[in-house]
Coordinates of C-alpha atoms in Angstrom, one line a residue:
Chain A
E1 CA -2.2 13.5 -14.0
D2 CA -3.8 12.7 -11.1
Q3 CA -1.1 12.9 -8.0
V4 CA -0.7 12.7 -4.4
T5 CA 1.6 14.8 -2.1
Q6 CA 2.3 14.3 1.4
S7 CA 4.0 17.2 4.0
P8 CA 6.4 16.9 5.4
E9 CA 8.7 14.0 4.4
A10 CA 9.9 13.0 8.2
L11 CA 8.2 14.7 11.5
R12 CA 9.9 14.6 14.8
L13 CA 8.0 15.0 18.1
Q14 CA 8.0 14.5 21.9
E15 CA 5.5 11.7 23.5
G16 CA 2.0 14.0 23.9
E17 CA 3.2 16.5 21.4
S18 CA 0.0 16.6 18.9
S19 CA 0.5 17.3 15.4
S20 CA -0.7 17.0 11.6
L21 CA 0.6 15.5 8.6
N22 CA -0.9 16.7 5.4
C23 CA -1.6 15.1 2.3
S24 CA -2.8 17.3 -1.0
Y25 CA -4.2 15.9 -3.8
T26 CA -5.3 16.2 -7.3
V27 CA -7.3 13.9 -8.7
S28 CA -10.0 14.2 -11.8
G29 CA -12.7 12.8 -9.8
L30 CA -12.3 11.2 -6.0
R31 CA -13.9 8.0 -4.9
G32 CA -12.2 7.8 -1.9
L33 CA -9.1 8.7 0.4
F34 CA -7.3 6.2 2.4
W35 CA -5.1 6.4 5.1
Y36 CA -2.7 3.6 5.9
R37 CA 0.2 3.2 8.4
Q38 CA 3.3 1.4 7.2
D39 CA 6.3 -0.1 9.5
P40 CA 9.7 -0.6 8.7
G41 CA 9.8 -3.8 6.6
K42 CA 5.8 -4.4 6.5
G43 CA 3.0 -4.0 4.2
P44 CA 0.3 -0.9 4.8
E45 CA -2.1 -1.4 7.4
F46 CA -5.5 0.2 6.7
L47 CA -6.3 3.2 9.3
F48 CA -9.2 5.4 7.7
T49 CA -11.0 6.0 4.3
L50 CA -12.8 9.3 3.4
Y51 CA -15.3 9.7 0.6
S52 CA -16.3 13.5 0.6
A53 CA -15.3 16.9 1.8
G54 CA -16.3 17.5 5.4
E55 CA -16.0 14.1 6.5
E56 CA -14.1 13.4 9.6
K57 CA -12.7 9.7 11.2
E58 CA -11.3 8.8 14.1
K59 CA -9.7 6.1 15.7
E60 CA -7.3 6.2 19.0
R61 CA -5.2 9.1 19.1
L62 CA -5.7 9.6 15.4
K63 CA -8.2 11.9 13.4
A64 CA -8.5 12.3 9.9
T65 CA -10.2 15.2 7.7
L66 CA -10.7 15.8 4.1
T67 CA -11.3 18.7 1.8
K68 CA -11.8 18.9 -1.8
K69 CA -8.0 19.9 -2.2
E70 CA -6.4 17.8 1.1
S71 CA -6.7 15.6 3.9
F72 CA -5.1 16.1 7.3
L73 CA -4.3 13.0 9.9
H74 CA -4.3 14.9 13.4
I75 CA -2.4 13.0 15.9
T76 CA -3.2 13.7 19.6
A77 CA -0.7 13.5 22.2
P78 CA 1.4 10.7 20.6
K79 CA 3.0 7.7 22.3
P80 CA 6.3 6.1 20.8
E81 CA 4.2 3.2 19.4
D82 CA 2.9 5.5 17.2
S83 CA 6.2 5.9 15.3
A84 CA 5.7 4.6 11.6
T85 CA 5.3 6.0 7.8
Y86 CA 1.9 7.1 7.3
L87 CA 0.9 7.1 3.7
C88 CA -1.8 8.7 1.7
A89 CA -3.7 7.3 -1.2
V90 CA -6.3 8.3 -3.6
Q91 CA -8.7 6.0 -5.7
A92 CA -9.9 8.1 -8.7
L93 CA -13.5 7.6 -10.3
G94 CA -13.4 5.3 -13.2
G95 CA -10.4 3.5 -11.8
S96 CA -10.1 0.3 -10.4
Q97 CA -10.8 -0.9 -6.8
G98 CA -7.4 -1.6 -6.6
N99 CA -5.4 0.9 -8.0
L100 CA -4.6 3.3 -5.4
I101 CA -2.5 6.2 -6.2
F102 CA -0.1 6.8 -3.3
G103 CA 2.3 9.3 -1.5
K104 CA 5.3 9.3 -0.4
G105 CA 4.8 9.2 2.9
T106 CA 5.6 10.9 6.1
K107 CA 7.9 9.3 8.7
L108 CA 7.0 9.8 11.9
S109 CA 9.0 9.3 14.7
V110 CA 7.5 9.9 18.8
K111 CA 10.5 10.2 21.3
P112 CA 9.5 9.2 24.6
Chain B
G1 CA -10.2 -9.8 9.7
A2 CA -8.9 -10.4 6.3
V3 CA -5.6 -11.4 6.3
V4 CA -3.2 -11.6 3.0
S5 CA -0.4 -13.5 3.3
Q6 CA 3.0 -13.3 1.4
H7 CA 6.1 -15.4 1.3
P8 CA 9.1 -15.2 1.2
S9 CA 9.5 -12.0 3.6
W10 CA 13.1 -11.5 1.9
V11 CA 15.1 -13.5 -1.3
I12 CA 18.5 -12.8 -2.1
C13 CA 19.5 -14.0 -5.5
K14 CA 22.0 -13.6 -7.9
S15 CA 21.6 -11.7 -11.2
G16 CA 19.7 -13.6 -14.1
T17 CA 18.0 -16.1 -12.1
S18 CA 14.1 -16.2 -11.4
V19 CA 12.5 -15.4 -8.0
K20 CA 8.8 -16.9 -7.6
I21 CA 6.8 -14.7 -4.8
E22 CA 3.5 -15.7 -3.4
C23 CA 0.5 -14.3 -2.3
R24 CA -2.3 -15.7 -0.6
S25 CA -5.7 -14.6 1.1
L26 CA -5.9 -16.8 4.3
D27 CA -9.8 -16.3 5.0
F28 CA -11.6 -15.3 2.2
Q29 CA -11.4 -15.3 -1.8
A30 CA -9.9 -13.1 -3.9
T31 CA -10.8 -13.0 -7.8
T32 CA -8.5 -10.1 -8.2
M33 CA -5.0 -9.4 -6.4
F34 CA -3.0 -6.6 -6.9
W35 CA 0.9 -6.7 -7.3
Y36 CA 2.6 -3.3 -5.9
R37 CA 6.1 -2.1 -6.3
Q38 CA 8.1 -0.3 -3.5
F39 CA 11.4 1.4 -4.1
P40 CA 13.0 3.0 -1.4
K41 CA 11.9 6.3 0.0
Q42 CA 9.3 6.1 -3.3
S43 CA 5.4 5.5 -3.4
L44 CA 3.8 2.5 -3.8
M45 CA 3.2 2.0 -7.4
L46 CA 0.5 -0.9 -8.7
M47 CA 2.3 -2.9 -11.1
A48 CA -0.6 -5.4 -12.2
T49 CA -4.0 -6.4 -11.3
S50 CA -3.9 -10.2 -11.1
N51 CA -7.8 -11.8 -12.2
E52 CA -8.4 -15.4 -11.6
G53 CA -8.5 -17.7 -14.4
S54 CA -7.6 -15.5 -16.8
K55 CA -4.3 -13.3 -17.9
A56 CA -3.3 -10.3 -15.9
T57 CA -4.0 -6.7 -16.9
Y58 CA -0.5 -4.6 -16.4
E59 CA 0.3 -1.0 -15.8
Q60 CA 1.9 1.1 -18.2
G61 CA 5.9 0.6 -18.2
V62 CA 5.4 -2.8 -16.5
E63 CA 6.9 -5.8 -18.6
K64 CA 4.8 -8.5 -18.7
D65 CA 7.1 -10.9 -20.0
K66 CA 9.3 -10.2 -17.4
F67 CA 7.2 -9.9 -14.5
L68 CA 4.8 -13.0 -14.8
I69 CA 1.7 -13.4 -12.9
N70 CA -0.3 -16.3 -12.4
H71 CA -3.7 -16.5 -10.5
A72 CA -4.5 -20.2 -10.7
S73 CA -7.0 -20.1 -7.6
L74 CA -9.4 -18.0 -5.7
T75 CA -6.7 -17.5 -2.8
L76 CA -3.3 -17.8 -4.6
S77 CA -1.5 -15.5 -6.6
T78 CA 2.2 -15.8 -7.6
L79 CA 4.9 -13.2 -9.3
T80 CA 7.6 -14.2 -10.8
V81 CA 10.8 -12.2 -11.3
T82 CA 12.3 -13.6 -14.6
S83 CA 15.8 -13.0 -15.2
A84 CA 16.4 -11.1 -12.3
H85 CA 18.7 -7.9 -12.6
P86 CA 20.0 -5.7 -9.7
E87 CA 17.4 -2.8 -11.1
D88 CA 14.6 -5.1 -9.9
S89 CA 15.7 -5.4 -6.1
S90 CA 12.5 -4.0 -4.4
F91 CA 9.9 -4.0 -2.0
Y92 CA 7.0 -6.6 -3.5
I93 CA 3.9 -6.0 -1.9
C94 CA 0.5 -8.3 -2.9
S95 CA -2.9 -6.6 -2.0
A96 CA -6.8 -7.8 -2.3
L97 CA -10.0 -6.9 -1.7
P98 CA -11.9 -8.8 0.8
H99 CA -15.7 -9.4 -0.2
R100 CA -19.1 -8.2 1.3
G101 CA -19.2 -10.0 5.0
I102 CA -15.4 -10.0 5.6
R103 CA -14.5 -7.5 8.7
G104 CA -12.4 -5.2 6.2
A105 CA -14.4 -5.5 2.8
N106 CA -14.0 -3.3 0.2
V107 CA -10.5 -1.8 1.7
L108 CA -7.4 -3.0 0.0
T109 CA -5.6 -5.0 2.5
F110 CA -2.1 -5.5 1.9
G111 CA 0.3 -8.3 2.7
A112 CA 3.6 -8.1 4.6
G113 CA 5.6 -7.9 1.3
S114 CA 8.5 -9.5 0.1
R115 CA 12.0 -7.9 -0.2
L116 CA 14.0 -9.0 -3.2
T117 CA 17.6 -8.1 -3.5
V118 CA 19.7 -9.2 -6.8
L119 CA 23.0 -9.6 -6.5

């Protein structure tokens, strides 16, 4: 069964304290792995897509990496505005493009 | 960039009544839209795929007679929760795939969601 597990469930950081969020996945065949950011009461906002092991993508203070079993979202020198829930999702080969399997997310709080 | 709009953002209704949620693609046409549901502290789960001009495709365990989906135009899909009960209270989010040529193409773009509370 295709599955996505994110850890930790919640993460509290001081402003400027770098850390990483983990996304472990099992899927019959990976078409793509996605990272989204979700603010309270809002829909997910797209951050990155990764397609193959070894791939990395960066955007401002965020960097996403991918291996055959997991993905990491590295946050460098976070700011309070980075506080949100970060969602990881996979799309399986053979599945429809709209069928993403999501993890439960990591709730990040960054204190000034 | 691609924008998906949902309305209403929140709704409260009495048990037994029906509620309609609208999902619009604002700057692109979407032949297919997707409806997700998110319970507190749970993952987003795909409920159904909405196809313009044809019947929706429902995921296993989702009652098609309870969650009516209509995709009458290339920019509008509606989800109607019929005879709603408290256990239907959830966050309903629609999404669409912008086509090639639109910023954000081939990336599932989500609406802001609709919070349904059934009393």
